[in-house]
Tab-separated table of N, CA, C and O in Angstrom:
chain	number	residue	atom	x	y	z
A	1	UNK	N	-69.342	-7.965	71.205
A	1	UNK	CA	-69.119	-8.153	69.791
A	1	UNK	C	-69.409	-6.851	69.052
A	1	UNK	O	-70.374	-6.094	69.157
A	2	UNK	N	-67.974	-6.764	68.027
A	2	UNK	CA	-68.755	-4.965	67.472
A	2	UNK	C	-69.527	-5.146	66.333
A	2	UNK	O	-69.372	-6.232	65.775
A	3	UNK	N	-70.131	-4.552	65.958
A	3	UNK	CA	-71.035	-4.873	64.715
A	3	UNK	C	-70.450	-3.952	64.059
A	3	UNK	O	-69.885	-3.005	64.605
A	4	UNK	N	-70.537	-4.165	62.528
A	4	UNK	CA	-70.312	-3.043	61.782
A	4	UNK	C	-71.168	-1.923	61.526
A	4	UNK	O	-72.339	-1.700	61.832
A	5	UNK	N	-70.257	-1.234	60.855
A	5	UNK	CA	-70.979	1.013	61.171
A	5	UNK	C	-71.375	0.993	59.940
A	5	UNK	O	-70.958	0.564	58.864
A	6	UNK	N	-72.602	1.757	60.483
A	6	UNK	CA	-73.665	2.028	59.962
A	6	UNK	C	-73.273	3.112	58.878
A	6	UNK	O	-73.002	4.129	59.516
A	7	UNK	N	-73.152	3.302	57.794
A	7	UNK	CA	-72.628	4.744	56.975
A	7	UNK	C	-74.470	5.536	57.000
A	7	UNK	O	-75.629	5.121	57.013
A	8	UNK	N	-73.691	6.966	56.994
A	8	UNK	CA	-74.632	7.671	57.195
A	8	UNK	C	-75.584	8.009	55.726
A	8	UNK	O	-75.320	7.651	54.578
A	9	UNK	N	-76.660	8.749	56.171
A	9	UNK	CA	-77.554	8.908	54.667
A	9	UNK	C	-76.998	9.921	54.220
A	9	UNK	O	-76.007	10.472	54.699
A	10	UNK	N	-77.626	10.245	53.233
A	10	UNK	CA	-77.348	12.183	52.723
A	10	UNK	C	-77.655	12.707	53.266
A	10	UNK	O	-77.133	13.810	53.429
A	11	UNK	N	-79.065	12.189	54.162
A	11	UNK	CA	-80.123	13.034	54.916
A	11	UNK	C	-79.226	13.607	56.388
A	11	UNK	O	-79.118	14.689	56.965
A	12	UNK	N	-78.909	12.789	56.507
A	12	UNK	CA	-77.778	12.520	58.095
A	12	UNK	C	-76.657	13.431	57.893
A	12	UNK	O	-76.398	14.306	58.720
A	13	UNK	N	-75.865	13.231	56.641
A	13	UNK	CA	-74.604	13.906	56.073
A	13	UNK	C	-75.358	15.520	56.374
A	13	UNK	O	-74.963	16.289	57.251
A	14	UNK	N	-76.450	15.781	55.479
A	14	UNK	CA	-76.723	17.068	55.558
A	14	UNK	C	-77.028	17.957	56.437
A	14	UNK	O	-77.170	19.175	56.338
A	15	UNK	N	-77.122	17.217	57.342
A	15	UNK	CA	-78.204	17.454	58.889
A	15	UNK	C	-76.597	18.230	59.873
A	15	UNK	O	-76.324	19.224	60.546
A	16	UNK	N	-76.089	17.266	59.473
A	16	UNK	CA	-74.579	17.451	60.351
A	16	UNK	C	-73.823	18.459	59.945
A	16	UNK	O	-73.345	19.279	60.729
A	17	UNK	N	-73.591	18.492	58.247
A	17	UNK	CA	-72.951	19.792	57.834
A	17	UNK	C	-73.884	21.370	58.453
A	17	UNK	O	-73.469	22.442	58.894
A	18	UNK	N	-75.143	20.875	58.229
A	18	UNK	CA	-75.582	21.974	59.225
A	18	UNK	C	-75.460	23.166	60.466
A	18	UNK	O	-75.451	24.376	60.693
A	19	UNK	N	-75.370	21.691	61.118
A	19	UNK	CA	-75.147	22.145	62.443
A	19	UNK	C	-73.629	22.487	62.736
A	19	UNK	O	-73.232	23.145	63.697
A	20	UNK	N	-72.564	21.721	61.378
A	20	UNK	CA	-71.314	22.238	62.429
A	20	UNK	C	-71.154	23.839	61.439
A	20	UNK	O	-70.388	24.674	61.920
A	21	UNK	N	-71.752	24.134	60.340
A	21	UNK	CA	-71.662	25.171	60.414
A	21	UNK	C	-72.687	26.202	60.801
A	21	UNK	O	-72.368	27.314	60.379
A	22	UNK	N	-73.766	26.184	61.440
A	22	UNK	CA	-74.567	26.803	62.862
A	22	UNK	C	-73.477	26.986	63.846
A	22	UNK	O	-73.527	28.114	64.337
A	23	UNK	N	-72.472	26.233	64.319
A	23	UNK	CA	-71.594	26.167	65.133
A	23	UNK	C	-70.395	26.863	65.051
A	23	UNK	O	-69.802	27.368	66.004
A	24	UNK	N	-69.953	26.881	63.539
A	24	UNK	CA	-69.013	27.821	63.569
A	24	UNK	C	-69.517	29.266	63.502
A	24	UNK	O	-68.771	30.196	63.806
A	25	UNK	N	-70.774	29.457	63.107
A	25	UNK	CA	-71.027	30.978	62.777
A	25	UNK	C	-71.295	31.318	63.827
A	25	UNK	O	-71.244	32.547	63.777
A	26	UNK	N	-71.813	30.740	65.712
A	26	UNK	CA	-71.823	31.212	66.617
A	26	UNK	C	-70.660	31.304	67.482
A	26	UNK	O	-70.636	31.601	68.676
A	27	UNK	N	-69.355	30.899	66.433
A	27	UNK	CA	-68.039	30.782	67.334
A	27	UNK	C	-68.102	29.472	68.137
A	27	UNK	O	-67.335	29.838	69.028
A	28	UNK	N	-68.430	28.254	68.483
A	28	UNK	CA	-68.608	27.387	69.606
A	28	UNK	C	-67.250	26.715	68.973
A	28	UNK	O	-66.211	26.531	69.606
A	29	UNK	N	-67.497	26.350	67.445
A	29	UNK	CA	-66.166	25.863	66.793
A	29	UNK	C	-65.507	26.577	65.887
A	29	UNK	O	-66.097	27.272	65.060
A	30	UNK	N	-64.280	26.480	65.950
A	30	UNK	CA	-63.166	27.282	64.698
A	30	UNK	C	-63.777	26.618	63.409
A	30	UNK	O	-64.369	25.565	63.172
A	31	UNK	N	-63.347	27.752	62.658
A	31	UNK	CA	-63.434	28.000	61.458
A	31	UNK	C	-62.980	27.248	60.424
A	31	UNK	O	-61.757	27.179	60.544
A	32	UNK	N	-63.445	26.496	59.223
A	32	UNK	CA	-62.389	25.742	58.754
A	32	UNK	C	-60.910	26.010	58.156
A	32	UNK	O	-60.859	27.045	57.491
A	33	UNK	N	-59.970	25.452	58.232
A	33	UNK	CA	-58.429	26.282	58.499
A	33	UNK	C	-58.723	25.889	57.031
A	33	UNK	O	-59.574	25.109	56.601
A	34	UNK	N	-57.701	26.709	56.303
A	34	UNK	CA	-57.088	26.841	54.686
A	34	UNK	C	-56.163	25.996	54.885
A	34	UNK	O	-55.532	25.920	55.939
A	35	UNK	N	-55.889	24.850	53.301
A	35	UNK	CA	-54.836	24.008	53.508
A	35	UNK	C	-53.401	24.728	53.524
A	35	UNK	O	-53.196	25.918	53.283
A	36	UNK	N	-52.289	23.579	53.916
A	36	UNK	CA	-50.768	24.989	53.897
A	36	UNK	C	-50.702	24.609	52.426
A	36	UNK	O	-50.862	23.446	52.058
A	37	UNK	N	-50.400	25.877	51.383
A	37	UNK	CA	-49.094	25.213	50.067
A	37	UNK	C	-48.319	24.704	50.556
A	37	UNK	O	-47.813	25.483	51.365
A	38	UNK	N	-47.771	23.610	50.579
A	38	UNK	CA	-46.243	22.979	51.139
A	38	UNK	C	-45.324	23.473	50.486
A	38	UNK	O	-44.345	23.954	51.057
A	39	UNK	N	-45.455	23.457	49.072
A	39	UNK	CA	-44.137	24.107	47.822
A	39	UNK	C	-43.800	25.778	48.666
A	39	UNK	O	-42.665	26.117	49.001
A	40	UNK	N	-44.917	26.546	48.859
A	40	UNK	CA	-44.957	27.875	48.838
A	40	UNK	C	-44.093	27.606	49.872
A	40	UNK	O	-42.883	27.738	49.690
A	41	UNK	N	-44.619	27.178	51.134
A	41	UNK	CA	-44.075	27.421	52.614
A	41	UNK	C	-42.859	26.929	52.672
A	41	UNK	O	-42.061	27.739	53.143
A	42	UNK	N	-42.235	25.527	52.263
A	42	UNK	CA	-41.063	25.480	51.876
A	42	UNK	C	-39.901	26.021	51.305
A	42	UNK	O	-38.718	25.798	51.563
A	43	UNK	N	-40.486	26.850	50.401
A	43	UNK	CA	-39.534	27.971	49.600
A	43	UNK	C	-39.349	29.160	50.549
A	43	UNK	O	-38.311	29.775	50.795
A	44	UNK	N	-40.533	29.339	51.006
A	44	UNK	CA	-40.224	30.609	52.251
A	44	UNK	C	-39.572	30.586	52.933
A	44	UNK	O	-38.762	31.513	52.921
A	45	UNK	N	-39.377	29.031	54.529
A	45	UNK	CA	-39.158	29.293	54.885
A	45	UNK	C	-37.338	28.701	54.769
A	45	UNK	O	-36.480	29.012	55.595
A	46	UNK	N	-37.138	27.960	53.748
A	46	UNK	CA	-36.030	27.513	53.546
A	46	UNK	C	-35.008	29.373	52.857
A	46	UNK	O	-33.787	29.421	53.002
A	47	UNK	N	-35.494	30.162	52.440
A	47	UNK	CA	-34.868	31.058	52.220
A	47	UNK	C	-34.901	31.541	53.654
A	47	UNK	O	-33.910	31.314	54.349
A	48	UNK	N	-36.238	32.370	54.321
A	48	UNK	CA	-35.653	32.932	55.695
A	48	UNK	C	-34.479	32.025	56.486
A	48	UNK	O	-33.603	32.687	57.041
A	49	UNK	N	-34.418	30.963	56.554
A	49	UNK	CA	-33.539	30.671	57.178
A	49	UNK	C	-32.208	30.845	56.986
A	49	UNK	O	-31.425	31.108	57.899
A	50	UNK	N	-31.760	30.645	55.269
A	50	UNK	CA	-30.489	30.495	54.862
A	50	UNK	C	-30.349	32.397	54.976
A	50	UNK	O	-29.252	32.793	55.369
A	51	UNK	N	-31.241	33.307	54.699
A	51	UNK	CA	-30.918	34.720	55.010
A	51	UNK	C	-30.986	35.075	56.251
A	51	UNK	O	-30.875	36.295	56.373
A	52	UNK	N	-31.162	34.344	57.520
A	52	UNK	CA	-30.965	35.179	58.803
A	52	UNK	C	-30.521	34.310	59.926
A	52	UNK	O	-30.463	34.732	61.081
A	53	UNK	N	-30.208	33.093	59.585
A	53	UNK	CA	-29.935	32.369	60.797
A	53	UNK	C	-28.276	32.073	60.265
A	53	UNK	O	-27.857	31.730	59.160
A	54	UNK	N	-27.554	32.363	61.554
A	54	UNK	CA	-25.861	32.604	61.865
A	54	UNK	C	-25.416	31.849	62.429
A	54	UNK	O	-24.990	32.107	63.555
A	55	UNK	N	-25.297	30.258	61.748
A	55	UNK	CA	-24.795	29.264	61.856
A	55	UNK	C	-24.267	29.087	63.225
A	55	UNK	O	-24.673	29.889	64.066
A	56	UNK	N	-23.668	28.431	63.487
A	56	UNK	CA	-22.905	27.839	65.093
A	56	UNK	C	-23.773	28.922	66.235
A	56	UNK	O	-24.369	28.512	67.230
A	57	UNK	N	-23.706	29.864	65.960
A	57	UNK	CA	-24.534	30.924	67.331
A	57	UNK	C	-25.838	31.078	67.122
A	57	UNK	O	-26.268	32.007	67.807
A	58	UNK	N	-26.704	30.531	66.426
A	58	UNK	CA	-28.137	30.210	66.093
A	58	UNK	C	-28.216	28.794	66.229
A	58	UNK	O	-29.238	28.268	65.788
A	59	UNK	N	-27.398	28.112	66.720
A	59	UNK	CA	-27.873	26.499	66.749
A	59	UNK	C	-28.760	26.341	68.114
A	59	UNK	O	-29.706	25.572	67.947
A	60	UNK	N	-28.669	26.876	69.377
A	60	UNK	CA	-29.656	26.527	70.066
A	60	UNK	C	-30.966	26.836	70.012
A	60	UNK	O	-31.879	26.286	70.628
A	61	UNK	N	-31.039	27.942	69.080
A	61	UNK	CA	-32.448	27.949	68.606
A	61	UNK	C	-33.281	26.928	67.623
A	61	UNK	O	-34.482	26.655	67.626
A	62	UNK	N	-32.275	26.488	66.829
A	62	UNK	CA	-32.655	25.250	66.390
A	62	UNK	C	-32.694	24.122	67.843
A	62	UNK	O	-33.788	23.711	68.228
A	63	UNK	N	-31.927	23.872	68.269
A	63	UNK	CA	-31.999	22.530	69.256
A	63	UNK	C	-33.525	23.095	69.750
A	63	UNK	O	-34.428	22.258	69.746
A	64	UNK	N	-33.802	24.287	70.116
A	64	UNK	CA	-34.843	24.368	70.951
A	64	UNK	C	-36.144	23.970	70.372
A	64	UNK	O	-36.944	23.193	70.894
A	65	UNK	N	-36.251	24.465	69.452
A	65	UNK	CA	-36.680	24.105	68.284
A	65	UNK	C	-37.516	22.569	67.783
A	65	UNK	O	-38.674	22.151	67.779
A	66	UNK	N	-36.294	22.115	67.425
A	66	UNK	CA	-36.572	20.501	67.930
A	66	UNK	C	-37.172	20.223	68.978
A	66	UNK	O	-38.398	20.134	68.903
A	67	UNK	N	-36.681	20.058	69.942
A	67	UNK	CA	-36.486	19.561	71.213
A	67	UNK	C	-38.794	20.140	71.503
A	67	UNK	O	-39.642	19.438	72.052
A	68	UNK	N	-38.931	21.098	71.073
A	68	UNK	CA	-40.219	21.536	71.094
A	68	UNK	C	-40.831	20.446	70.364
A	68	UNK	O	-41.771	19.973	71.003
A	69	UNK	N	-40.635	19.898	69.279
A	69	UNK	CA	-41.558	19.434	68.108
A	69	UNK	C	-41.695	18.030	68.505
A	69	UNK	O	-42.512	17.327	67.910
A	70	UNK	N	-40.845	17.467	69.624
A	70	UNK	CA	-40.612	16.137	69.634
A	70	UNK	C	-41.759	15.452	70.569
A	70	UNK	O	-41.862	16.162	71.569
A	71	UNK	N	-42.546	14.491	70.630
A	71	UNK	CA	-43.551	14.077	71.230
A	71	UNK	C	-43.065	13.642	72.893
A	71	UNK	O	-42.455	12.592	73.098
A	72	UNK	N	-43.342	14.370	73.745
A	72	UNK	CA	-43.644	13.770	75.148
A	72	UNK	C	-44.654	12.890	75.785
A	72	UNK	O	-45.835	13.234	75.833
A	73	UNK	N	-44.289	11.912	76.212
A	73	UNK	CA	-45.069	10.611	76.491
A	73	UNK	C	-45.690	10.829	77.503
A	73	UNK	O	-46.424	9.903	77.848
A	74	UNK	N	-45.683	11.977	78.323
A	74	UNK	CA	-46.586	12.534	79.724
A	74	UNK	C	-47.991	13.330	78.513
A	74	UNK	O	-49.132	12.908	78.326
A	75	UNK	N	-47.612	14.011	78.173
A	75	UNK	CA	-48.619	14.718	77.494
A	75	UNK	C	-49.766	14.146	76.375
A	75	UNK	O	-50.988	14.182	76.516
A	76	UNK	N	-49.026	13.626	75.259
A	76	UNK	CA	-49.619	13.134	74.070
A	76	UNK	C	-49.458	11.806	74.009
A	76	UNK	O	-48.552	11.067	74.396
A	77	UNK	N	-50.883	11.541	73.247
A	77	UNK	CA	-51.348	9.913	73.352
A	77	UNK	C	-50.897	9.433	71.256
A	77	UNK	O	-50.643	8.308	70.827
A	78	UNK	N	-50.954	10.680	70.485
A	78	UNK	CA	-51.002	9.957	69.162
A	78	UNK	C	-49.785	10.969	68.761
A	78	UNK	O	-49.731	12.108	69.223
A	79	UNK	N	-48.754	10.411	67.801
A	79	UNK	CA	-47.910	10.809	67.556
A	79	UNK	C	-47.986	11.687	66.003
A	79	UNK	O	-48.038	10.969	65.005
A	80	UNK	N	-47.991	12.952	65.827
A	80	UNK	CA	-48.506	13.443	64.502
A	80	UNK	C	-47.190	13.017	63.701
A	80	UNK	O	-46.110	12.671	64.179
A	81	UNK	N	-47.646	13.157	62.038
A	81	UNK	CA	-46.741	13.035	61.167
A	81	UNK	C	-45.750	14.022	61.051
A	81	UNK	O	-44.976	13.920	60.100
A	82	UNK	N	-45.621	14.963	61.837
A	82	UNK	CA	-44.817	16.303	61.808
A	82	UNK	C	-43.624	15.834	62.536
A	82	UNK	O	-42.474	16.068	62.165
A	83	UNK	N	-44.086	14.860	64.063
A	83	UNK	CA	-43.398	14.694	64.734
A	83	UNK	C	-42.327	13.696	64.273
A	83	UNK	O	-41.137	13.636	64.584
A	84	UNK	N	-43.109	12.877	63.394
A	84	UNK	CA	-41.946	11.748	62.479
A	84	UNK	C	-41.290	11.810	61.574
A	84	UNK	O	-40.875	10.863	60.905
A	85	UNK	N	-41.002	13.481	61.338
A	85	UNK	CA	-40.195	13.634	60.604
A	85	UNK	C	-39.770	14.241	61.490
A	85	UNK	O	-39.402	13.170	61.973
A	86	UNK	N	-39.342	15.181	62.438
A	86	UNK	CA	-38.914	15.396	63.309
A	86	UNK	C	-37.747	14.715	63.826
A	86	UNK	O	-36.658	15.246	64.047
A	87	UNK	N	-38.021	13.632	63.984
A	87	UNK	CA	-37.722	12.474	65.053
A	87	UNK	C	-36.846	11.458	63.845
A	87	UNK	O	-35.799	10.878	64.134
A	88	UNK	N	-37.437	11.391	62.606
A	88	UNK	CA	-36.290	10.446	61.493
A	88	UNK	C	-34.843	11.934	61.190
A	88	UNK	O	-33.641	11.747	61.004
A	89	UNK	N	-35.600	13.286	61.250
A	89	UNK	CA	-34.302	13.821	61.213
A	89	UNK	C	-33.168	13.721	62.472
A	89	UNK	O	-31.967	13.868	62.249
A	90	UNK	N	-33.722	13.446	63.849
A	90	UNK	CA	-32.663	13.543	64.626
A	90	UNK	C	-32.402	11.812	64.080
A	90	UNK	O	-31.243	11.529	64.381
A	91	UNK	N	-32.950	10.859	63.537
A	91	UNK	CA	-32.241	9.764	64.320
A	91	UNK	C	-31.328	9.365	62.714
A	91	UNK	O	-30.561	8.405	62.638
A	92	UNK	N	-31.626	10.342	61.508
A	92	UNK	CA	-30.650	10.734	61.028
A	92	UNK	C	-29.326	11.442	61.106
A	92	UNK	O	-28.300	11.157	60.488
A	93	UNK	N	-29.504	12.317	61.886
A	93	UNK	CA	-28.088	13.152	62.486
A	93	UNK	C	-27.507	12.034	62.919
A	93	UNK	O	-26.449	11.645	62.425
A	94	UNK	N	-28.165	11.352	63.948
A	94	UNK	CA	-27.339	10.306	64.790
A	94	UNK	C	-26.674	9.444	64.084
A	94	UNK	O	-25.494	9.221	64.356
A	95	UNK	N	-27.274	8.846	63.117
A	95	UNK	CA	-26.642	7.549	61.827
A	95	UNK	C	-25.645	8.063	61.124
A	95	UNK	O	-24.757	7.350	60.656
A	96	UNK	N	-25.691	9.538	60.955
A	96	UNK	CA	-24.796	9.788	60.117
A	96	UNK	C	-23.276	10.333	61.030
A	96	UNK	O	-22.118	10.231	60.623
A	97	UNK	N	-23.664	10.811	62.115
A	97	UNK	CA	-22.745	11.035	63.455
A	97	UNK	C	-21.832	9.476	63.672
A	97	UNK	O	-20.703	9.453	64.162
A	98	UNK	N	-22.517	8.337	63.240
A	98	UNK	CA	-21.921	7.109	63.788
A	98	UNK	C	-21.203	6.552	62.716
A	98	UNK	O	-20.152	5.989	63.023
A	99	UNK	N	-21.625	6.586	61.151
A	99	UNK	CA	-21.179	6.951	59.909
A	99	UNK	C	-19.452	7.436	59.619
A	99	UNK	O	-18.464	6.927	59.090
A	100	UNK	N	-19.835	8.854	60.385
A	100	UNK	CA	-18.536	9.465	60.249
A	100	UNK	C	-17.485	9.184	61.439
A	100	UNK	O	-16.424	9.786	61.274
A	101	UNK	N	-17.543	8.557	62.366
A	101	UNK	CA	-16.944	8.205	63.304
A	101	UNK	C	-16.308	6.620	62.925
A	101	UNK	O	-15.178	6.239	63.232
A	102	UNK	N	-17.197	5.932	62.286
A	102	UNK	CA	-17.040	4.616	61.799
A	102	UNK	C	-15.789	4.762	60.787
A	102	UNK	O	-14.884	3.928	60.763
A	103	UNK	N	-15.824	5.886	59.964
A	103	UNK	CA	-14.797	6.044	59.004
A	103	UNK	C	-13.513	6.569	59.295
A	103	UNK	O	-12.461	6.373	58.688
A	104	UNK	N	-13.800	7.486	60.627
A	104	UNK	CA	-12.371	8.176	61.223
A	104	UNK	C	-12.243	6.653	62.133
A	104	UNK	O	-11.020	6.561	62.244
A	105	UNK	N	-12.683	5.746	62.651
A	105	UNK	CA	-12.140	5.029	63.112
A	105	UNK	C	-11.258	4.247	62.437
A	105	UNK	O	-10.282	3.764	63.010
A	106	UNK	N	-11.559	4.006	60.920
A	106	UNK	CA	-10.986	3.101	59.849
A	106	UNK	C	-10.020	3.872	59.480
A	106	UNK	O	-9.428	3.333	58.545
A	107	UNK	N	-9.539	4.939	59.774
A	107	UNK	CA	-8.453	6.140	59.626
A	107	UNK	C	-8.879	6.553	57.731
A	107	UNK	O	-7.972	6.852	56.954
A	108	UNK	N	-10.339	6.487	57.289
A	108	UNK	CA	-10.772	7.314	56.261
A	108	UNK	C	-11.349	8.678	56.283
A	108	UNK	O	-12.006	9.026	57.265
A	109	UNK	N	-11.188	9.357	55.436
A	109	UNK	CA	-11.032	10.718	55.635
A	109	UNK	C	-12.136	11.189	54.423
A	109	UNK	O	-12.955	12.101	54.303
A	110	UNK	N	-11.793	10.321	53.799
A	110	UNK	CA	-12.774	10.619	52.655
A	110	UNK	C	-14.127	9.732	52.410
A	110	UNK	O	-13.980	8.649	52.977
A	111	UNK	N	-15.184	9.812	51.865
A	111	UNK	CA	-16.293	9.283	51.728
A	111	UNK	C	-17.278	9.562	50.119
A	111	UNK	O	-17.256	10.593	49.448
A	112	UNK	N	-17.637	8.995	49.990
A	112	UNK	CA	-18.393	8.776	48.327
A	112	UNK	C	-20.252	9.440	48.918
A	112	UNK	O	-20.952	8.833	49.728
A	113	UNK	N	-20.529	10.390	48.423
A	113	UNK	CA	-22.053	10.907	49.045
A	113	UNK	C	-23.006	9.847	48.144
A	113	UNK	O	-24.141	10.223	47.852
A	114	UNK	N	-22.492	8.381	47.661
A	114	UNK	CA	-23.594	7.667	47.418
A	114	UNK	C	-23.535	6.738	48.154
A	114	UNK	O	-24.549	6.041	48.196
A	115	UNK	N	-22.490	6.381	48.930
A	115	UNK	CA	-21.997	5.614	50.209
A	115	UNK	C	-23.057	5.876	51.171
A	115	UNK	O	-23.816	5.097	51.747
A	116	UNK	N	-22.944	7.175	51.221
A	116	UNK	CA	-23.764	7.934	52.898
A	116	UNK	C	-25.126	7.702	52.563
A	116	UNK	O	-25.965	7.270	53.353
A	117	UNK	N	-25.370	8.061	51.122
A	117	UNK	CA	-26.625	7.920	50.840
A	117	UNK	C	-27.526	6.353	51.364
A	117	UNK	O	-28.560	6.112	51.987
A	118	UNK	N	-26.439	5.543	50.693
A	118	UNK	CA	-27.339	4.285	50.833
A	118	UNK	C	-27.088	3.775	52.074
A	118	UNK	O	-27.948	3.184	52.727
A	119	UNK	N	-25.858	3.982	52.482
A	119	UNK	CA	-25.682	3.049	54.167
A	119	UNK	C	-26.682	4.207	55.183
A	119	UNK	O	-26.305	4.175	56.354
A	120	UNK	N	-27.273	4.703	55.057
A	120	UNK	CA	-27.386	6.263	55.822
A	120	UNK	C	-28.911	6.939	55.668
A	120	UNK	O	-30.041	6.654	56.064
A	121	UNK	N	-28.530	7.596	55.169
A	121	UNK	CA	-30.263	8.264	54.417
A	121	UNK	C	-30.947	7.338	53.974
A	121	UNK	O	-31.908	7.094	54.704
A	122	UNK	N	-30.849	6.501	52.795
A	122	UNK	CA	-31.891	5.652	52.207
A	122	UNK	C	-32.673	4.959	53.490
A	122	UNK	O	-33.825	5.247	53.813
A	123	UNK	N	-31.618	3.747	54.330
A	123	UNK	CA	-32.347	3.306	55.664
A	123	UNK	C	-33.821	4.030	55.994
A	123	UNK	O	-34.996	3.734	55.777
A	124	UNK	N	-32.931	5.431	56.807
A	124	UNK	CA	-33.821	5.958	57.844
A	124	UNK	C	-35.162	6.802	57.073
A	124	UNK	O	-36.140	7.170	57.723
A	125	UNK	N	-35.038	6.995	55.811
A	125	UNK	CA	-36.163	7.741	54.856
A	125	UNK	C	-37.130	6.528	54.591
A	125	UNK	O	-38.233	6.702	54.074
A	126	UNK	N	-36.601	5.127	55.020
A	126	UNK	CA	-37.331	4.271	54.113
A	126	UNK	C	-38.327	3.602	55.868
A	126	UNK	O	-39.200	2.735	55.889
A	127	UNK	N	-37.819	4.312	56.975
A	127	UNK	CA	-38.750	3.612	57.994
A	127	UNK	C	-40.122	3.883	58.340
A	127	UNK	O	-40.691	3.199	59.191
């Protein structure tokens, strides 16, 4: 039977901040990391990309890319939030791959981007 946890004192809290920084100043543990700007890093790296990556002959660096970020079930036990967006963008490509095939099957050529939106994107953003 589990019992419920005990929350710690101040005394306890303080004792611990202590020691893990005793710990980092002898190196045993890293340092505390700086949060990312998301806005900043986004703007960065969404420009490097659109200035140096050469569409169709830079795509396997993207696949590789991916294919890196995606969780392997030999290795990792918890799936990070990086990886689930990762993983809603490929299984977006795919919806929208089946999307446009669905419409050349109906011999349509054309499509409404609030169509795609809601049969399409909205879904897979909303899982």
């Amino acid at each position: 039977m589990a019992g419920k946890k005990k929350r710690l004192t101040n005394k306890e809290k303080k004792f611990r901040a202590e020691v893990r920084e005793d710990l980092r100043q002898r190196g045993i543990i890293p340092p505390v990391k700086t949060r990312l700007n998301r806005k900043k890093f986004a703007q960065e790296v969404q420009k490097e990309f659109y200035e140096s990556f050469n569409g169709y002959s830079d795509i396997r660096y993207l696949y590789e890319a991916i294919a890196l970020m995606i969780p392997s079930s030999e290795y990792e036990t918890q799936i990070t939030s990086e990886q689930i967006g990762v993983l809603k963008t490929l299984k977006l490509a795919l919806e929208i791959k089946k999307f446009m095939e669905d419409k050349r099957a109906q011999g349509e050529t054309e499509y409404k981007v609030g169509d795609l939106y809601e049969q399409v994107v909205k879904p897979v953003l909303n899982l």
